[in-house]
Amino acid sequence: MGLIFSRQCEYALQSVLYLALQPKGELVSAKELTKHLSIPYHFLAKILQTLSRKGLLVSSRGPTGGFMLSMPPRDITLFHIIEAIDGIDFTNKCVLGYRRCSANSPCATHDEWASVREAIYQMLISKNIETLAEAARECQSVQCVTQALA
Amino acid sequence: MGLIFSRQCEYALQSVLYLALQPKGELVSAKELTKHLSIPYHFLAKILQTLSRKGLLVSSRGPTGGFMLSMPPRDITLFHIIEAIDGIDFTNKCVLGYRRCSANSPCATHDEWASVREAIYQMLISKNIETLAEAARECQSVQCVTQALA
DNA sequence: CACAAATAAGACTGATTTATCCGAAATATA
DNA sequence: TATATTTCGGATAAATCAGTCTTATTTGTG
């Protein structure tokens, strides 16, 4: 479908944002996440495991177990999440798909796209989860709260 | 894989650019395109058919048949091609994947992304194929020519 | 007309992504 | 310790995307 994130990545972004909205140090179970975010349970569980393995989340087993952010929301950027889930090939891949095109061997249109790619990259590394969480918190309307959490 | 175009879309972009580099009014066969662009023949044929149905290309059957642009390269933007192949859901789809998020019912982070989405959109409708073709033509190095055409 | 070369169209196969299922390991609590 | 609840990990199924194959239709040329 292209151009935006994979579904896994969307789910990961939603989950991390949800965790950032919780009181610091509080564990949230996959069950609660799947309920509030309407994400298929087993699929979500796998994504949370991936985020844990990559070091973005800390997990705890057993009853009262769950997941929480491994670091302050401010230190987690959108780029971190995308990197963990989708990978970051897009940062140096030719948008036209030319196999042999790269920064030091650019295709005819490489430079035309460079600024766009750079803009996306800058946005991804500059937006941190705390900022998004604040935006969600400050928005008091029912709509925003339910959507931020669902 | 996310974030950039589908492979079909990449192939379509490459094909249209190749056609734009041909003398005006000249038909190019799928065979020639598949040879120069290294795209699987039957897959490419389908993509060219789609582009024809969508009105971007004109096709002609029989020997001496082939494809050519249906309008001046200047009138074809990247957006046209993406629209024809991948669709344009991304222009109003929530980047976080929230089902209920839209412009008039934004999620907490909608506005944070609006500028990026708009930047991408503007770039896609402002870049026309003639510009890219010129860039390819002006670049005289072997590398650029072979890459623009292969 | 007969033939060859090209597009048109649909069915089919394979790969990747998305989603589901099941059993094992960990752990809080009674 | 027994049990319930949770994450962990691998196997499997369904859906979508990428690529292949076959046949029909069109059309220029001998």
GROMACS .gro file of C-alpha atoms in nm, chain B:
model
  150
  151MET     CA    1   0.803  -0.252   0.458
  152GLY     CA    2   0.635   0.078   0.465
  153LEU     CA    3   0.709   0.443   0.416
  154ILE     CA    4   0.795   0.450   0.049
  155PHE     CA    5   0.618   0.326  -0.261
  156SER     CA    6   0.501  -0.020  -0.350
  157ARG     CA    7   0.714  -0.199  -0.602
  158GLN     CA    8   0.443  -0.161  -0.863
  159CYS     CA    9   0.458   0.211  -0.807
  160GLU     CA   10   0.836   0.219  -0.841
  161TYR     CA   11   0.812   0.030  -1.169
  162ALA     CA   12   0.541   0.266  -1.289
  163LEU     CA   13   0.753   0.570  -1.206
  164GLN     CA   14   1.054   0.423  -1.385
  165SER     CA   15   0.844   0.336  -1.689
  166VAL     CA   16   0.684   0.677  -1.721
  167LEU     CA   17   1.022   0.844  -1.686
  168TYR     CA   18   1.162   0.618  -1.957
  169LEU     CA   19   0.873   0.702  -2.187
  170ALA     CA   20   0.924   1.072  -2.120
  171LEU     CA   21   1.283   1.039  -2.241
  172GLN     CA   22   1.170   0.906  -2.580
  173PRO     CA   23   1.104   1.124  -2.884
  174LYS     CA   24   0.752   1.261  -2.867
  175GLY     CA   25   0.486   1.035  -3.018
  176GLU     CA   26   0.712   0.732  -3.032
  177LEU     CA   27   0.571   0.400  -2.915
  178VAL     CA   28   0.778   0.182  -2.687
  179SER     CA   29   0.697  -0.185  -2.642
  180ALA     CA   30   0.674  -0.358  -2.305
  181LYS     CA   31   0.955  -0.578  -2.429
  182GLU     CA   32   1.188  -0.283  -2.469
  183LEU     CA   33   1.089  -0.144  -2.130
  184THR     CA   34   1.140  -0.474  -1.951
  185LYS     CA   35   1.483  -0.507  -2.114
  186HIS     CA   36   1.610  -0.163  -2.024
  187LEU     CA   37   1.449  -0.136  -1.681
  188SER     CA   38   1.504  -0.496  -1.569
  189ILE     CA   39   1.143  -0.534  -1.462
  190PRO     CA   40   0.969  -0.876  -1.487
  191TYR     CA   41   0.791  -0.873  -1.822
  192HIS     CA   42   0.441  -0.989  -1.731
  193PHE     CA   43   0.434  -0.785  -1.415
  194LEU     CA   44   0.535  -0.477  -1.608
  195ALA     CA   45   0.273  -0.553  -1.873
  196LYS     CA   46   0.003  -0.540  -1.607
  197ILE     CA   47   0.130  -0.212  -1.471
  198LEU     CA   48   0.137  -0.058  -1.817
  199GLN     CA   49  -0.218  -0.178  -1.873
  200THR     CA   50  -0.325  -0.012  -1.550
  201LEU     CA   51  -0.157   0.313  -1.646
  202SER     CA   52  -0.333   0.295  -1.984
  203ARG     CA   53  -0.673   0.232  -1.826
  204LYS     CA   54  -0.616   0.526  -1.594
  205GLY     CA   55  -0.547   0.746  -1.892
  206LEU     CA   56  -0.180   0.820  -1.832
  207LEU     CA   57  -0.060   0.614  -2.126
  208VAL     CA   58  -0.189   0.545  -2.474
  209SER     CA   59  -0.142   0.193  -2.604
  210SER     CA   60  -0.141   0.047  -2.950
  211ARG     CA   61  -0.163  -0.319  -3.042
  212GLY     CA   62  -0.006  -0.530  -3.310
  213PRO     CA   63   0.347  -0.517  -3.447
  214THR     CA   64   0.491  -0.166  -3.412
  215GLY     CA   65   0.256  -0.134  -3.117
  216GLY     CA   66   0.353  -0.019  -2.771
  217PHE     CA   67   0.297   0.257  -2.518
  218MET     CA   68   0.349   0.631  -2.504
  219LEU     CA   69   0.252   0.912  -2.270
  220SER     CA   70  -0.101   1.038  -2.326
  221MET     CA   71  -0.002   1.395  -2.245
  222PRO     CA   72   0.303   1.620  -2.225
  223PRO     CA   73   0.545   1.513  -1.949
  224ARG     CA   74   0.497   1.851  -1.787
  225ASP     CA   75   0.133   1.767  -1.716
  226ILE     CA   76   0.211   1.439  -1.541
  227THR     CA   77   0.303   1.469  -1.176
  228LEU     CA   78   0.433   1.205  -0.943
  229PHE     CA   79   0.101   1.227  -0.768
  230HIS     CA   80  -0.082   1.116  -1.083
  231ILE     CA   81   0.123   0.802  -1.104
  232ILE     CA   82   0.094   0.717  -0.736
  233GLU     CA   83  -0.277   0.783  -0.750
  234ALA     CA   84  -0.313   0.544  -1.044
  235ILE     CA   85  -0.117   0.260  -0.886
  236ASP     CA   86  -0.117   0.279  -0.508
  237GLY     CA   87  -0.416   0.502  -0.450
  238ILE     CA   88  -0.403   0.813  -0.238
  239ASP     CA   89  -0.536   0.701   0.098
  240PHE     CA   90  -0.222   0.835   0.260
  241THR     CA   91  -0.332   1.193   0.198
  242ASN     CA   92  -0.600   1.173   0.464
  243LYS     CA   93  -0.516   0.858   0.652
  244CYS     CA   94  -0.399   0.894   1.010
  245VAL     CA   95  -0.029   0.816   1.026
  246LEU     CA   96  -0.078   0.641   1.356
  247GLY     CA   97  -0.349   0.427   1.204
  248TYR     CA   98  -0.632   0.540   1.430
  249ARG     CA   99  -0.947   0.434   1.250
  250ARG     CA  100  -1.156   0.729   1.363
  251CYS     CA  101  -0.898   0.996   1.303
  252SER     CA  102  -0.952   1.241   1.019
  253ALA     CA  103  -0.914   1.610   0.947
  254ASN     CA  104  -1.241   1.707   1.116
  255SER     CA  105  -1.200   1.456   1.396
  256PRO     CA  106  -0.829   1.458   1.456
  257CYS     CA  107  -0.643   1.232   1.695
  258ALA     CA  108  -0.412   1.388   1.950
  259THR     CA  109  -0.116   1.377   1.719
  260HIS     CA  110  -0.292   1.455   1.393
  261ASP     CA  111  -0.174   1.812   1.370
  262GLU     CA  112   0.179   1.713   1.454
  263TRP     CA  113   0.182   1.516   1.134
  264ALA     CA  114  -0.022   1.747   0.917
  265SER     CA  115   0.277   1.953   0.809
  266VAL     CA  116   0.473   1.648   0.706
  267ARG     CA  117   0.186   1.498   0.515
  268GLU     CA  118   0.128   1.832   0.344
  269ALA     CA  119   0.498   1.860   0.256
  270ILE     CA  120   0.494   1.519   0.094
  271TYR     CA  121   0.174   1.597  -0.093
  272GLN     CA  122   0.307   1.931  -0.221
  273MET     CA  123   0.623   1.765  -0.339
  274LEU     CA  124   0.430   1.497  -0.524
  275ILE     CA  125   0.203   1.738  -0.708
  276SER     CA  126   0.479   1.989  -0.782
  277LYS     CA  127   0.731   1.747  -0.930
  278ASN     CA  128   0.641   1.675  -1.289
  279ILE     CA  129   0.792   1.417  -1.515
  280GLU     CA  130   0.945   1.670  -1.752
  281THR     CA  131   1.158   1.807  -1.471
  282LEU     CA  132   1.284   1.463  -1.383
  283ALA     CA  133   1.343   1.379  -1.749
  284GLU     CA  134   1.546   1.697  -1.790
  285ALA     CA  135   1.753   1.610  -1.488
  286ALA     CA  136   1.820   1.272  -1.640
  287ARG     CA  137   1.909   1.419  -1.979
  288GLU     CA  138   2.138   1.687  -1.843
  289CYS     CA  139   2.337   1.435  -1.653
  290GLN     CA  140   2.580   1.314  -1.915
  291SER     CA  141   2.782   1.069  -1.712
  292VAL     CA  142   2.750   0.706  -1.810
  293GLN     CA  143   2.626   0.627  -1.463
  294CYS     CA  144   2.335   0.868  -1.480
  295VAL     CA  145   2.227   0.771  -1.826
  296THR     CA  146   2.238   0.400  -1.760
  297GLN     CA  147   2.061   0.447  -1.432
  298ALA     CA  148   1.798   0.677  -1.572
  299LEU     CA  149   1.733   0.418  -1.836
  300ALA     CA  150   1.803   0.106  -1.638
   0.00000   0.00000   0.00000
